[in-house]
């Protein structure tokens, strides 16, 4: 059994069952945009100069982030066992399909009879994308309210505004922004909207299991639950094994290079495969993976603890630090662009 297969088997056993994955396949390359044949007597039109990463970050629109978060929370629940989960799927696909230059695919799996649907938004360079070295930015769009009294996943509200409509909204903004930056990309960026994270990352684990060996990804950056902290602009930077150390260091350097201002940015080594974040399966399989998140920090002068996530009270009014949310969105995108350009 290969290393990746062994890791996946251990993860699946630890989490209570193996996911159902389709036949192994990789997303198809996206063809370059068609253009008219130039006259041989004319000089070729030069490619536009790449927009500096600092300028790309300024194109993230806080109002659009907020609109997406509110819309996602308005469905009541995005738990895959709740009927309104389908409304979230439809919303994500509608938003992504409206962006020229973004290819949208679905990856379906199941866990204990519960259907899961991962949504992949692929942004390629204008030239043919390489077959490996891809960069993933991921967030889970499902929600849960298991800490609420009388919880029933099929009927109880789970608005999930912070966990994780904040990260999902950021991915939607990345799709809009990156679609206009394809000329500057040298590498494929995949925006992965994962399902079933609240079931112990079953959607991301199933997707990893569907990939060829070795997987085509060089890095995975996870943004999860980044809108709450009334005390400080703190984020925890979770990383997995020494294979993720270089990506951890790049993320920290990027925060400084572009003066994004996440402070403190606290690196934390994930010490257990049960860490409920979509970066976990990739990191434990040896793919460099990090997660930006607020909830894994100890309560201290920079973090008060969050007691509304996983409850019916994780509503838009609980997003108490939109400045931090925007910084998290910028740091995630800047790190991905450092890798993809």
PDB file of N, CA, C and O in Angstrom, residues 279-322:
ATOM      1  N   UNK A 279      -7.771  21.236   5.302  1.00  0.00           N
ATOM      2  CA  UNK A 279      -6.351  21.095   4.961  1.00  0.00           C
ATOM      3  C   UNK A 279      -5.783  19.786   5.479  1.00  0.00           C
ATOM      4  O   UNK A 279      -4.754  19.313   4.980  1.00  0.00           O
ATOM      5  N   UNK A 280      -6.428  19.175   6.482  1.00  0.00           N
ATOM      6  CA  UNK A 280      -5.849  18.017   7.165  1.00  0.00           C
ATOM      7  C   UNK A 280      -5.553  16.838   6.244  1.00  0.00           C
ATOM      8  O   UNK A 280      -4.433  16.307   6.267  1.00  0.00           O
ATOM      9  N   UNK A 281      -6.506  16.366   5.427  1.00  0.00           N
ATOM     10  CA  UNK A 281      -6.185  15.207   4.594  1.00  0.00           C
ATOM     11  C   UNK A 281      -4.991  15.444   3.676  1.00  0.00           C
ATOM     12  O   UNK A 281      -4.154  14.552   3.490  1.00  0.00           O
ATOM     13  N   UNK A 282      -4.906  16.638   3.104  1.00  0.00           N
ATOM     14  CA  UNK A 282      -3.809  16.943   2.184  1.00  0.00           C
ATOM     15  C   UNK A 282      -2.479  17.008   2.937  1.00  0.00           C
ATOM     16  O   UNK A 282      -1.481  16.433   2.502  1.00  0.00           O
ATOM     17  N   UNK A 283      -2.472  17.723   4.071  1.00  0.00           N
ATOM     18  CA  UNK A 283      -1.244  17.853   4.827  1.00  0.00           C
ATOM     19  C   UNK A 283      -0.727  16.524   5.342  1.00  0.00           C
ATOM     20  O   UNK A 283       0.474  16.254   5.288  1.00  0.00           O
ATOM     21  N   UNK A 284      -1.625  15.674   5.812  1.00  0.00           N
ATOM     22  CA  UNK A 284      -1.208  14.378   6.340  1.00  0.00           C
ATOM     23  C   UNK A 284      -0.795  13.418   5.230  1.00  0.00           C
ATOM     24  O   UNK A 284      -0.118  12.419   5.494  1.00  0.00           O
ATOM     25  N   UNK A 285      -1.192  13.721   3.994  1.00  0.00           N
ATOM     26  CA  UNK A 285      -0.755  12.923   2.854  1.00  0.00           C
ATOM     27  C   UNK A 285       0.561  13.418   2.268  1.00  0.00           C
ATOM     28  O   UNK A 285       1.038  12.882   1.266  1.00  0.00           O
ATOM     29  N   UNK A 286       1.144  14.459   2.884  1.00  0.00           N
ATOM     30  CA  UNK A 286       2.442  14.945   2.443  1.00  0.00           C
ATOM     31  C   UNK A 286       2.400  16.125   1.505  1.00  0.00           C
ATOM     32  O   UNK A 286       3.447  16.590   1.051  1.00  0.00           O
ATOM     33  N   UNK A 287       1.208  16.625   1.168  1.00  0.00           N
ATOM     34  CA  UNK A 287       1.088  17.823   0.339  1.00  0.00           C
ATOM     35  C   UNK A 287       1.186  19.040   1.255  1.00  0.00           C
ATOM     36  O   UNK A 287       0.461  19.116   2.251  1.00  0.00           O
ATOM     37  N   UNK A 288       2.058  19.998   0.968  1.00  0.00           N
ATOM     38  CA  UNK A 288       2.127  21.187   1.829  1.00  0.00           C
ATOM     39  C   UNK A 288       0.747  21.824   1.974  1.00  0.00           C
ATOM     40  O   UNK A 288       0.087  22.140   0.980  1.00  0.00           O
ATOM     41  N   UNK A 289       0.301  21.991   3.216  1.00  0.00           N
ATOM     42  CA  UNK A 289      -1.057  22.477   3.473  1.00  0.00           C
ATOM     43  C   UNK A 289      -1.066  23.306   4.744  1.00  0.00           C
ATOM     44  O   UNK A 289      -0.455  22.928   5.749  1.00  0.00           O
ATOM     45  N   UNK A 290      -1.763  24.437   4.678  1.00  0.00           N
ATOM     46  CA  UNK A 290      -1.949  25.281   5.859  1.00  0.00           C
ATOM     47  C   UNK A 290      -3.406  25.712   5.917  1.00  0.00           C
ATOM     48  O   UNK A 290      -4.133  25.666   4.919  1.00  0.00           O
ATOM     49  N   UNK A 291      -3.820  26.134   7.106  1.00  0.00           N
ATOM     50  CA  UNK A 291      -5.174  26.653   7.280  1.00  0.00           C
ATOM     51  C   UNK A 291      -5.112  27.933   8.087  1.00  0.00           C
ATOM     52  O   UNK A 291      -4.402  28.008   9.102  1.00  0.00           O
ATOM     53  N   UNK A 292      -5.837  28.943   7.629  1.00  0.00           N
ATOM     54  CA  UNK A 292      -6.009  30.176   8.377  1.00  0.00           C
ATOM     55  C   UNK A 292      -7.375  30.117   9.060  1.00  0.00           C
ATOM     56  O   UNK A 292      -8.404  29.965   8.403  1.00  0.00           O
ATOM     57  N   UNK A 293      -7.363  30.246  10.384  1.00  0.00           N
ATOM     58  CA  UNK A 293      -8.578  30.034  11.160  1.00  0.00           C
ATOM     59  C   UNK A 293      -8.424  30.759  12.490  1.00  0.00           C
ATOM     60  O   UNK A 293      -7.301  30.980  12.957  1.00  0.00           O
ATOM     61  N   UNK A 294      -9.559  31.130  13.130  1.00  0.00           N
ATOM     62  CA  UNK A 294      -9.436  31.806  14.417  1.00  0.00           C
ATOM     63  C   UNK A 294      -9.712  30.897  15.594  1.00  0.00           C
ATOM     64  O   UNK A 294      -9.296  31.183  16.700  1.00  0.00           O
ATOM     65  N   UNK A 295     -10.347  29.763  15.423  1.00  0.00           N
ATOM     66  CA  UNK A 295     -10.905  29.070  16.574  1.00  0.00           C
ATOM     67  C   UNK A 295      -9.949  28.162  17.311  1.00  0.00           C
ATOM     68  O   UNK A 295     -10.288  27.673  18.377  1.00  0.00           O
ATOM     69  N   UNK A 296      -8.749  27.879  16.800  1.00  0.00           N
ATOM     70  CA  UNK A 296      -7.878  26.938  17.480  1.00  0.00           C
ATOM     71  C   UNK A 296      -6.967  27.591  18.510  1.00  0.00           C
ATOM     72  O   UNK A 296      -6.204  26.916  19.178  1.00  0.00           O
ATOM     73  N   UNK A 297      -7.048  28.914  18.645  1.00  0.00           N
ATOM     74  CA  UNK A 297      -6.219  29.571  19.642  1.00  0.00           C
ATOM     75  C   UNK A 297      -6.789  29.426  21.039  1.00  0.00           C
ATOM     76  O   UNK A 297      -7.996  29.342  21.234  1.00  0.00           O
ATOM     77  N   UNK A 298      -5.901  29.391  22.025  1.00  0.00           N
ATOM     78  CA  UNK A 298      -6.336  29.420  23.416  1.00  0.00           C
ATOM     79  C   UNK A 298      -6.907  30.794  23.735  1.00  0.00           C
ATOM     80  O   UNK A 298      -6.474  31.811  23.191  1.00  0.00           O
ATOM     81  N   UNK A 299      -7.866  30.845  24.632  1.00  0.00           N
ATOM     82  CA  UNK A 299      -8.415  32.126  25.068  1.00  0.00           C
ATOM     83  C   UNK A 299      -7.339  32.924  25.798  1.00  0.00           C
ATOM     84  O   UNK A 299      -6.709  32.429  26.735  1.00  0.00           O
ATOM     85  N   UNK A 300      -7.109  34.139  25.324  1.00  0.00           N
ATOM     86  CA  UNK A 300      -6.133  35.006  25.965  1.00  0.00           C
ATOM     87  C   UNK A 300      -6.470  36.438  25.611  1.00  0.00           C
ATOM     88  O   UNK A 300      -7.586  36.733  25.182  1.00  0.00           O
ATOM     89  N   UNK A 301      -5.526  37.338  25.786  1.00  0.00           N
ATOM     90  CA  UNK A 301      -5.788  38.756  25.543  1.00  0.00           C
ATOM     91  C   UNK A 301      -6.062  39.057  24.082  1.00  0.00           C
ATOM     92  O   UNK A 301      -6.545  40.145  23.752  1.00  0.00           O
ATOM     93  N   UNK A 302      -5.757  38.101  23.174  1.00  0.00           N
ATOM     94  CA  UNK A 302      -5.980  38.330  21.746  1.00  0.00           C
ATOM     95  C   UNK A 302      -7.106  37.468  21.181  1.00  0.00           C
ATOM     96  O   UNK A 302      -7.398  37.558  19.989  1.00  0.00           O
ATOM     97  N   UNK A 303      -7.716  36.629  22.001  1.00  0.00           N
ATOM     98  CA  UNK A 303      -8.787  35.759  21.511  1.00  0.00           C
ATOM     99  C   UNK A 303      -9.730  35.409  22.666  1.00  0.00           C
ATOM    100  O   UNK A 303      -9.308  34.771  23.630  1.00  0.00           O
ATOM    101  N   UNK A 304     -11.016  35.808  22.557  1.00  0.00           N
ATOM    102  CA  UNK A 304     -11.936  35.617  23.678  1.00  0.00           C
ATOM    103  C   UNK A 304     -12.654  34.277  23.683  1.00  0.00           C
ATOM    104  O   UNK A 304     -13.407  33.991  24.607  1.00  0.00           O
ATOM    105  N   UNK A 305     -12.409  33.458  22.675  1.00  0.00           N
ATOM    106  CA  UNK A 305     -13.214  32.244  22.520  1.00  0.00           C
ATOM    107  C   UNK A 305     -14.487  32.561  21.747  1.00  0.00           C
ATOM    108  O   UNK A 305     -15.016  33.673  21.807  1.00  0.00           O
ATOM    109  N   UNK A 306     -14.944  31.598  20.989  1.00  0.00           N
ATOM    110  CA  UNK A 306     -16.153  31.766  20.175  1.00  0.00           C
ATOM    111  C   UNK A 306     -17.152  30.702  20.617  1.00  0.00           C
ATOM    112  O   UNK A 306     -16.903  29.513  20.438  1.00  0.00           O
ATOM    113  N   UNK A 307     -18.276  31.143  21.153  1.00  0.00           N
ATOM    114  CA  UNK A 307     -19.228  30.204  21.733  1.00  0.00           C
ATOM    115  C   UNK A 307     -20.537  30.120  20.948  1.00  0.00           C
ATOM    116  O   UNK A 307     -21.505  29.528  21.419  1.00  0.00           O
ATOM    117  N   UNK A 308     -20.550  30.700  19.764  1.00  0.00           N
ATOM    118  CA  UNK A 308     -21.757  30.613  18.937  1.00  0.00           C
ATOM    119  C   UNK A 308     -21.595  29.709  17.716  1.00  0.00           C
ATOM    120  O   UNK A 308     -22.592  29.336  17.106  1.00  0.00           O
ATOM    121  N   UNK A 309     -20.336  29.368  17.363  1.00  0.00           N
ATOM    122  CA  UNK A 309     -20.183  28.497  16.202  1.00  0.00           C
ATOM    123  C   UNK A 309     -20.729  27.110  16.554  1.00  0.00           C
ATOM    124  O   UNK A 309     -20.758  26.690  17.698  1.00  0.00           O
ATOM    125  N   UNK A 310     -21.216  26.413  15.554  1.00  0.00           N
ATOM    126  CA  UNK A 310     -21.877  25.113  15.702  1.00  0.00           C
ATOM    127  C   UNK A 310     -23.179  25.229  16.495  1.00  0.00           C
ATOM    128  O   UNK A 310     -23.615  24.270  17.124  1.00  0.00           O
ATOM    129  N   UNK A 311     -23.782  26.430  16.466  1.00  0.00           N
ATOM    130  CA  UNK A 311     -25.082  26.619  17.091  1.00  0.00           C
ATOM    131  C   UNK A 311     -25.989  27.385  16.130  1.00  0.00           C
ATOM    132  O   UNK A 311     -25.546  27.898  15.094  1.00  0.00           O
ATOM    133  N   UNK A 312     -27.257  27.496  16.523  1.00  0.00           N
ATOM    134  CA  UNK A 312     -28.219  28.258  15.715  1.00  0.00           C
ATOM    135  C   UNK A 312     -27.927  29.750  15.774  1.00  0.00           C
ATOM    136  O   UNK A 312     -28.528  30.535  15.016  1.00  0.00           O
ATOM    137  N   UNK A 313     -27.011  30.158  16.649  1.00  0.00           N
ATOM    138  CA  UNK A 313     -26.715  31.579  16.835  1.00  0.00           C
ATOM    139  C   UNK A 313     -25.518  32.066  16.025  1.00  0.00           C
ATOM    140  O   UNK A 313     -25.090  33.210  16.204  1.00  0.00           O
ATOM    141  N   UNK A 314     -24.978  31.219  15.143  1.00  0.00           N
ATOM    142  CA  UNK A 314     -23.887  31.668  14.273  1.00  0.00           C
ATOM    143  C   UNK A 314     -24.494  32.427  13.098  1.00  0.00           C
ATOM    144  O   UNK A 314     -24.573  31.944  11.970  1.00  0.00           O
ATOM    145  N   UNK A 315     -24.924  33.635  13.389  1.00  0.00           N
ATOM    146  CA  UNK A 315     -25.668  34.472  12.453  1.00  0.00           C
ATOM    147  C   UNK A 315     -24.818  35.663  12.015  1.00  0.00           C
ATOM    148  O   UNK A 315     -23.778  35.957  12.622  1.00  0.00           O
ATOM    149  N   UNK A 316     -25.216  36.364  10.941  1.00  0.00           N
ATOM    150  CA  UNK A 316     -24.375  37.446  10.415  1.00  0.00           C
ATOM    151  C   UNK A 316     -23.998  38.522  11.424  1.00  0.00           C
ATOM    152  O   UNK A 316     -22.915  39.118  11.308  1.00  0.00           O
ATOM    153  N   UNK A 317     -24.831  38.767  12.413  1.00  0.00           N
ATOM    154  CA  UNK A 317     -24.496  39.800  13.387  1.00  0.00           C
ATOM    155  C   UNK A 317     -23.328  39.400  14.284  1.00  0.00           C
ATOM    156  O   UNK A 317     -22.760  40.250  14.977  1.00  0.00           O
ATOM    157  N   UNK A 318     -22.958  38.130  14.253  1.00  0.00           N
ATOM    158  CA  UNK A 318     -21.828  37.668  15.064  1.00  0.00           C
ATOM    159  C   UNK A 318     -20.483  37.882  14.358  1.00  0.00           C
ATOM    160  O   UNK A 318     -19.442  37.576  14.942  1.00  0.00           O
ATOM    161  N   UNK A 319     -20.510  38.362  13.136  1.00  0.00           N
ATOM    162  CA  UNK A 319     -19.258  38.673  12.436  1.00  0.00           C
ATOM    163  C   UNK A 319     -18.780  40.014  12.984  1.00  0.00           C
ATOM    164  O   UNK A 319     -19.106  41.090  12.467  1.00  0.00           O
ATOM    165  N   UNK A 320     -18.008  39.958  14.064  1.00  0.00           N
ATOM    166  CA  UNK A 320     -17.675  41.151  14.833  1.00  0.00           C
ATOM    167  C   UNK A 320     -16.395  41.835  14.367  1.00  0.00           C
ATOM    168  O   UNK A 320     -16.075  42.918  14.851  1.00  0.00           O
ATOM    169  N   UNK A 321     -15.648  41.203  13.464  1.00  0.00           N
ATOM    170  CA  UNK A 321     -14.396  41.802  13.018  1.00  0.00           C
ATOM    171  C   UNK A 321     -14.259  41.637  11.505  1.00  0.00           C
ATOM    172  O   UNK A 321     -13.559  40.749  11.020  1.00  0.00           O
ATOM    173  N   UNK A 322     -14.931  42.502  10.773  1.00  0.00           N
ATOM    174  CA  UNK A 322     -14.867  42.433   9.312  1.00  0.00           C
ATOM    175  C   UNK A 322     -13.507  42.875   8.796  1.00  0.00           C
ATOM    176  O   UNK A 322     -13.114  42.486   7.687  1.00  0.00           O
TER     177      UNK A 322
END
